[in-house]
XYZ file of C-alpha atoms in Angstrom:
452
model
C 122.769 7.129 -114.274
C 122.077 4.160 -116.447
C 123.647 0.880 -115.536
C 124.844 -1.911 -117.763
C 122.480 -4.796 -118.593
C 122.134 -8.511 -118.374
C 120.942 -10.964 -121.016
C 117.297 -10.605 -122.062
C 116.715 -14.226 -121.082
C 117.315 -13.515 -117.387
C 113.829 -12.132 -116.716
C 112.115 -14.904 -118.614
C 112.335 -16.761 -115.287
C 109.984 -14.148 -113.841
C 107.374 -14.040 -116.599
C 104.942 -16.316 -114.837
C 105.300 -14.413 -111.589
C 104.986 -11.016 -113.234
C 101.678 -11.861 -114.815
C 100.138 -12.307 -111.359
C 101.132 -8.779 -110.239
C 99.661 -5.924 -112.276
C 99.851 -2.154 -112.212
C 96.138 -1.372 -111.836
C 92.939 -2.877 -110.486
C 91.664 -3.265 -114.012
C 94.759 -5.218 -115.026
C 94.508 -7.425 -111.929
C 91.066 -8.547 -112.996
C 92.202 -9.333 -116.504
C 94.299 -12.471 -117.036
C 97.230 -12.277 -119.421
C 97.269 -14.827 -122.213
C 100.421 -16.372 -123.599
C 99.961 -14.391 -126.805
C 99.630 -11.103 -124.921
C 102.661 -11.959 -122.814
C 104.690 -12.683 -125.939
C 103.540 -9.404 -127.486
C 104.553 -7.526 -124.313
C 107.955 -9.191 -124.467
C 108.380 -8.034 -128.064
C 107.384 -4.494 -127.069
C 109.992 -4.523 -124.320
C 112.760 -5.681 -126.647
C 111.774 -3.075 -129.220
C 111.876 -0.446 -126.481
C 115.378 -1.525 -125.457
C 116.662 -1.047 -128.985
C 114.964 2.363 -129.281
C 116.413 3.431 -125.924
C 119.893 2.415 -127.040
C 119.372 4.515 -130.168
C 118.434 7.533 -127.965
C 114.879 7.519 -129.340
C 113.513 7.939 -125.847
C 109.967 9.088 -126.628
C 109.346 6.031 -128.803
C 111.028 3.766 -126.256
C 108.833 5.203 -123.497
C 105.744 4.364 -125.537
C 106.867 0.721 -125.958
C 107.776 0.243 -122.297
C 104.541 1.861 -121.112
C 102.415 -0.362 -123.310
C 104.374 -3.465 -122.286
C 103.895 -2.544 -118.633
C 100.150 -2.093 -119.094
C 99.993 -5.741 -120.164
C 102.458 -7.195 -117.651
C 103.481 -4.937 -114.792
C 107.089 -5.787 -113.908
C 109.988 -3.959 -112.220
C 112.074 -4.320 -115.375
C 109.479 -2.353 -117.348
C 109.104 0.251 -114.614
C 112.867 0.829 -114.442
C 113.008 1.500 -118.198
C 109.991 3.837 -118.059
C 111.703 5.885 -115.352
C 114.957 6.024 -117.328
C 113.186 7.229 -120.486
C 111.307 9.935 -118.557
C 114.615 11.131 -117.107
C 116.216 11.142 -120.555
C 113.390 13.329 -121.869
C 113.751 15.786 -118.987
C 110.558 14.557 -117.284
C 112.268 14.441 -113.909
C 109.054 14.558 -111.865
C 107.535 11.629 -113.758
C 110.837 9.735 -113.549
C 111.056 10.251 -109.793
C 107.466 9.103 -109.260
C 108.092 5.956 -111.296
C 111.276 5.210 -109.343
C 109.275 5.560 -106.130
C 106.552 3.268 -107.475
C 109.269 0.763 -108.352
C 110.454 0.747 -104.725
C 106.873 -0.034 -103.632
C 106.497 -2.932 -106.078
C 104.888 -5.921 -104.266
C 107.520 -8.600 -104.722
C 106.227 -12.194 -104.845
C 107.844 -14.944 -102.757
C 111.187 -15.986 -104.279
C 111.177 -13.186 -106.888
C 113.184 -13.563 -110.107
C 116.749 -12.185 -109.788
C 115.989 -9.679 -112.575
C 113.171 -8.159 -110.517
C 115.340 -7.827 -107.431
C 118.141 -6.260 -109.420
C 115.772 -3.814 -111.176
C 114.493 -2.581 -107.803
C 118.040 -2.218 -106.446
C 119.207 -0.387 -109.557
C 116.167 1.888 -109.448
C 116.989 2.767 -105.850
C 120.496 3.865 -106.852
C 119.323 5.811 -109.928
C 116.627 7.554 -107.884
C 119.362 9.028 -105.672
C 120.755 10.886 -108.692
C 117.330 12.103 -109.875
C 115.962 13.510 -106.600
C 118.463 16.391 -106.246
C 117.986 17.355 -109.900
C 114.230 18.016 -109.584
C 113.616 21.803 -109.351
C 110.826 23.502 -107.408
C 108.591 26.427 -108.308
C 106.401 28.474 -105.954
C 103.545 30.491 -107.528
C 102.125 33.374 -105.503
C 99.055 35.352 -106.580
C 98.116 38.839 -105.382
C 95.728 39.800 -104.030
C 95.559 36.589 -101.944
C 92.449 34.447 -101.546
C 90.747 35.663 -104.700
C 87.409 33.845 -105.089
C 87.194 31.366 -108.005
C 90.897 31.801 -108.776
C 92.210 29.613 -111.603
C 95.921 28.990 -112.142
C 97.359 26.893 -114.958
C 100.875 25.760 -115.779
C 101.321 25.001 -119.462
C 97.505 24.896 -119.726
C 97.297 22.280 -116.986
C 95.299 23.361 -113.884
C 97.104 23.881 -110.595
C 95.165 22.817 -107.522
C 94.122 25.855 -105.522
C 95.648 24.367 -102.374
C 99.087 24.520 -104.018
C 99.039 28.254 -104.728
C 101.815 29.779 -102.631
C 103.387 26.359 -102.023
C 106.676 25.169 -103.462
C 106.053 22.197 -105.737
C 108.236 19.975 -107.947
C 108.292 20.826 -111.629
C 110.186 19.631 -114.651
C 113.082 21.795 -115.838
C 112.406 23.972 -118.880
C 110.307 26.954 -119.934
C 106.784 27.054 -118.488
C 103.867 29.369 -119.051
C 101.908 30.254 -115.894
C 98.492 31.960 -116.137
C 96.163 33.206 -113.387
C 92.546 34.269 -114.029
C 89.603 35.191 -111.852
C 86.236 36.873 -112.478
C 86.519 40.645 -112.084
C 90.282 40.648 -112.723
C 92.458 40.932 -115.760
C 94.454 37.911 -116.858
C 97.988 37.637 -115.363
C 100.639 35.662 -117.237
C 104.343 34.907 -116.855
C 106.853 32.693 -118.605
C 109.509 31.200 -116.339
C 112.638 29.278 -117.293
C 113.154 26.681 -114.566
C 116.630 25.232 -114.194
C 117.580 21.854 -112.761
C 118.168 21.837 -108.981
C 116.807 25.419 -108.675
C 114.220 26.691 -106.185
C 112.377 29.535 -107.856
C 109.305 31.662 -107.215
C 107.090 33.989 -109.225
C 104.255 36.319 -108.307
C 101.255 36.924 -110.577
C 99.578 40.293 -109.953
C 95.868 40.316 -110.708
C 94.422 43.739 -111.543
C 90.796 44.361 -110.838
C 88.697 45.643 -113.703
C 88.239 48.793 -111.630
C 91.935 49.580 -112.166
C 93.108 48.937 -108.611
C 96.431 47.064 -108.359
C 96.756 44.707 -105.420
C 99.933 43.290 -103.996
C 103.480 44.594 -103.588
C 104.930 46.691 -106.380
C 107.214 44.789 -108.689
C 105.826 41.444 -107.543
C 108.615 40.877 -105.010
C 108.326 37.691 -103.065
C 108.398 37.701 -99.274
C 110.413 34.469 -99.056
C 114.130 35.173 -99.495
C 115.070 31.516 -100.114
C 113.502 31.649 -103.579
C 114.720 33.470 -106.667
C 112.094 35.894 -107.948
C 111.469 35.577 -111.689
C 109.635 38.424 -113.461
C 109.245 38.929 -117.197
C 111.062 41.917 -118.657
C 108.729 44.601 -120.048
C 108.221 44.406 -123.787
C 109.866 41.023 -124.193
C 108.250 38.055 -125.879
C 108.020 34.564 -124.488
C 111.369 32.774 -124.470
C 111.701 29.802 -126.799
C 111.185 26.425 -125.205
C 114.483 24.675 -124.512
C 115.177 21.153 -125.600
C 115.227 18.566 -122.792
C 118.618 17.803 -121.275
C 120.758 15.518 -123.374
C 120.576 12.103 -121.846
C 122.809 9.631 -123.666
C 122.727 6.001 -122.666
C 126.214 4.487 -122.450
C 127.006 1.327 -124.309
C 125.586 -1.675 -122.533
C 128.193 -4.441 -122.711
C 126.991 -8.001 -122.756
C 127.272 -9.815 -119.413
C 130.039 -12.035 -120.797
C 132.117 -8.909 -121.433
C 131.674 -7.760 -117.850
C 133.022 -10.932 -116.301
C 136.654 -10.843 -115.279
C 138.902 -12.450 -117.868
C 142.258 -11.905 -116.200
C 143.322 -11.992 -112.570
C 146.289 -12.565 -110.303
C 145.843 -15.004 -107.428
C 148.000 -15.946 -104.468
C 147.425 -17.837 -101.260
C 148.356 -20.704 -98.929
C 147.215 -24.274 -98.784
C 147.341 -26.904 -96.060
C 146.989 -30.602 -96.735
C 147.309 -34.092 -95.384
C 150.362 -35.765 -97.020
C 150.138 -39.482 -97.835
C 153.281 -41.303 -99.119
C 153.050 -44.441 -101.270
C 155.316 -46.523 -103.534
C 159.073 -47.184 -103.299
C 162.059 -45.216 -102.127
C 165.595 -45.856 -103.459
C 168.171 -44.685 -100.916
C 171.697 -43.453 -101.665
C 173.121 -46.652 -100.179
C 171.423 -48.654 -102.898
C 168.601 -50.104 -100.877
C 165.036 -50.194 -102.192
C 162.590 -49.468 -99.396
C 158.852 -49.096 -99.219
C 157.765 -45.540 -98.518
C 155.790 -46.946 -95.634
C 159.041 -48.162 -94.043
C 160.407 -44.621 -93.725
C 157.391 -42.287 -93.658
C 153.874 -42.303 -92.280
C 151.098 -39.896 -93.317
C 151.847 -36.322 -92.284
C 151.043 -32.735 -93.183
C 152.021 -30.377 -96.005
C 152.036 -26.592 -96.137
C 152.446 -24.660 -99.364
C 151.954 -21.405 -101.191
C 150.709 -20.951 -104.745
C 150.580 -17.915 -107.018
C 149.480 -17.578 -110.608
C 147.696 -15.777 -113.407
C 144.217 -16.569 -114.732
C 143.712 -15.727 -118.405
C 141.037 -16.130 -121.103
C 138.647 -16.290 -118.134
C 138.796 -20.073 -117.566
C 142.506 -20.999 -117.719
C 145.373 -20.399 -115.325
C 149.089 -20.952 -114.873
C 150.581 -21.142 -111.384
C 153.773 -21.810 -109.426
C 153.640 -23.969 -106.294
C 156.121 -24.273 -103.424
C 155.244 -26.903 -100.830
C 156.969 -28.615 -97.941
C 155.759 -31.786 -96.208
C 156.640 -33.395 -92.894
C 155.743 -37.076 -92.601
C 154.939 -39.085 -89.513
C 157.624 -41.042 -87.687
C 158.241 -44.733 -88.324
C 159.871 -46.886 -85.643
C 161.205 -50.190 -86.853
C 163.850 -52.557 -85.407
C 164.957 -49.959 -82.877
C 165.430 -47.276 -85.548
C 163.312 -44.151 -85.850
C 162.716 -42.812 -89.361
C 161.575 -39.216 -90.032
C 160.782 -38.225 -93.611
C 160.228 -34.854 -95.281
C 159.954 -33.524 -98.813
C 159.982 -30.260 -100.739
C 158.261 -29.567 -104.069
C 158.611 -26.740 -106.605
C 156.273 -27.054 -109.599
C 154.570 -25.214 -112.431
C 150.952 -26.056 -113.267
C 148.412 -25.355 -115.994
C 144.707 -25.673 -115.189
C 141.083 -24.790 -115.891
C 138.230 -23.402 -113.725
C 134.772 -23.866 -115.190
C 133.346 -20.760 -113.431
C 135.774 -18.302 -111.775
C 132.857 -16.227 -110.435
C 131.168 -18.929 -108.377
C 130.914 -22.625 -107.638
C 132.947 -24.605 -110.170
C 135.056 -27.647 -110.990
C 138.825 -27.212 -111.116
C 141.554 -29.413 -112.600
C 145.251 -28.958 -113.390
C 148.364 -30.716 -114.652
C 151.914 -29.848 -113.747
C 155.544 -30.845 -113.603
C 158.007 -30.108 -110.861
C 161.075 -31.080 -108.889
C 160.708 -32.927 -105.571
C 163.384 -33.713 -103.015
C 162.852 -36.346 -100.335
C 164.988 -36.879 -97.225
C 164.970 -39.384 -94.380
C 166.681 -39.141 -91.000
C 167.311 -42.536 -89.391
C 168.435 -42.556 -85.772
C 169.043 -45.205 -83.159
C 170.420 -45.136 -79.641
C 173.988 -44.848 -80.902
C 173.910 -43.552 -84.463
C 172.133 -41.029 -86.692
C 172.158 -41.196 -90.484
C 170.559 -39.017 -93.167
C 169.558 -40.108 -96.632
C 168.012 -38.139 -99.543
C 166.764 -38.536 -103.075
C 165.165 -36.399 -105.734
C 162.812 -36.819 -108.617
C 161.021 -35.034 -111.424
C 157.334 -35.305 -110.518
C 154.289 -35.290 -112.747
C 151.340 -33.645 -110.929
C 147.617 -34.182 -111.353
C 145.033 -32.345 -109.261
C 141.240 -32.022 -109.107
C 139.039 -29.976 -106.805
C 136.127 -27.619 -106.361
C 136.123 -23.809 -106.545
C 134.043 -21.676 -104.154
C 133.694 -17.891 -104.215
C 133.741 -17.025 -100.502
C 133.902 -13.232 -100.941
C 134.630 -10.460 -103.395
C 138.254 -11.596 -103.781
C 138.453 -14.715 -101.573
C 138.327 -18.198 -103.108
C 138.345 -21.564 -101.314
C 139.623 -24.693 -103.100
C 139.254 -28.152 -101.525
C 141.535 -30.319 -103.626
C 143.177 -33.721 -104.120
C 146.580 -33.831 -105.820
C 149.074 -36.586 -106.540
C 152.742 -36.343 -107.521
C 154.131 -39.286 -109.485
C 157.841 -39.915 -109.983
C 160.844 -42.169 -109.264
C 163.391 -41.571 -106.490
C 166.959 -42.830 -107.023
C 169.449 -42.946 -109.900
C 169.166 -44.867 -113.155
C 171.833 -47.484 -112.250
C 170.072 -48.505 -109.066
C 166.717 -48.587 -110.801
C 168.162 -50.701 -113.576
C 169.440 -53.323 -111.127
C 166.001 -53.494 -109.572
C 164.058 -53.553 -112.797
C 161.985 -56.453 -111.566
C 160.453 -54.220 -108.908
C 158.664 -50.921 -109.415
C 160.615 -48.098 -107.803
C 158.095 -45.344 -108.526
C 156.343 -43.351 -105.830
C 153.055 -41.510 -105.406
C 152.835 -38.654 -102.900
C 149.230 -37.621 -102.270
C 147.955 -34.383 -100.750
C 144.334 -33.840 -99.691
C 143.538 -30.400 -98.323
C 142.195 -26.869 -98.644
C 143.638 -23.812 -100.387
C 142.592 -20.218 -99.834
C 143.370 -17.690 -102.588
C 143.063 -13.969 -102.980
C 141.870 -13.351 -106.541
C 142.830 -9.831 -107.701
C 141.048 -8.708 -110.862
C 143.344 -7.372 -113.610
C 140.593 -6.759 -116.172
C 140.141 -2.959 -116.119
C 136.870 -2.980 -118.034
C 135.245 -5.518 -115.730
C 136.623 -3.791 -112.635
C 135.260 -0.394 -113.714
C 131.863 -1.654 -114.838
C 128.932 -0.725 -112.577
C 126.594 -3.432 -111.344
C 124.846 -5.081 -114.229
C 121.335 -3.946 -115.044
C 118.648 -6.438 -116.018
C 117.085 -5.927 -119.428
C 114.784 -8.925 -119.500
C 111.402 -9.010 -121.172
C 108.422 -8.647 -118.836
């Protein structure tokens, strides 16, 4: 039922807001000083440690006192959890319901919102566990009837009515002037709907009510004490062990597989050395065009990744001296990079090395000729990382590939001129990020454990 937690510092953002919303009218009229707020924060932290150590009664005391100083959803969530751990299911359920009614301020701290959401989910597991007990008394409508459960008075309007009760052994007593005392001990189980009947005997010896104390409602289980038996020992509350609460850093995905396409504008620059030995400007054979690629890789150690990129580009036509030039290229590369925050908005950068081929088709009215070259390219890219969904990522990015087309002999004869090229791509990539970290994937939504 318990969820994992966030850093204690998260709710510090809501301290100022929490002090304006209090749990009672008395607290609303009483301002909270900085010293009291700090003391409440210390009580909360002490309660967290006690709760983790399964010392729930002591933890409940700390959370309750902290909440009496600064009423906050984070305190209320912990109070409900401790009640549930102690078997106080009725009190836990009421606190969960109070948490859902908490008057949120404008722009509430994220820890408050998350505490309310977590309480809503935990309440769903508590509600079906709460048992009910119906207490009937015969004869009915006895004047000045008094019924107690564990020495606590039961309102007369609730006699004969099913009511929530905590699981465990309870002692029920009915008394009235002119009647002998009637008493039963009932062992109430979780999720059960039970009923008992207390038979009052008048001091004149007349017994009222059905023999054997049978109930008239068949949906309840009739519980009657066996003759000559003593009261059953009180059971211990259900064992309620809090699971380990990993730190938020441990819950973040550290390893994932990603794959997706990218589309870009392709901008050629620099020189091109053809197979015929001519040195041409890239602008003489290719205009800006478009590139389409696919990239797949592995993210590791949370922030770093290695990927493989395949990309083809088609450049715009160039018409010059009656000849039409059409250029295209293909790139295969491996890259190593870093993402500053894989779970949200972040900066991204990578370096890589690959192999690029470049080809040009030159055609005129009478002839058509093809030329090609290749190069080892050094890649440099920068961009931004956006989390667009649970597994979808969007990456607007600029990347440049630097290299030299042509062979060493041709380049040597043209050493006076630079024969290097720069092929730019400016575009958008969309990746599917598939988490491979089993612990992070299995972890439930994080639970806030901030101070009040």
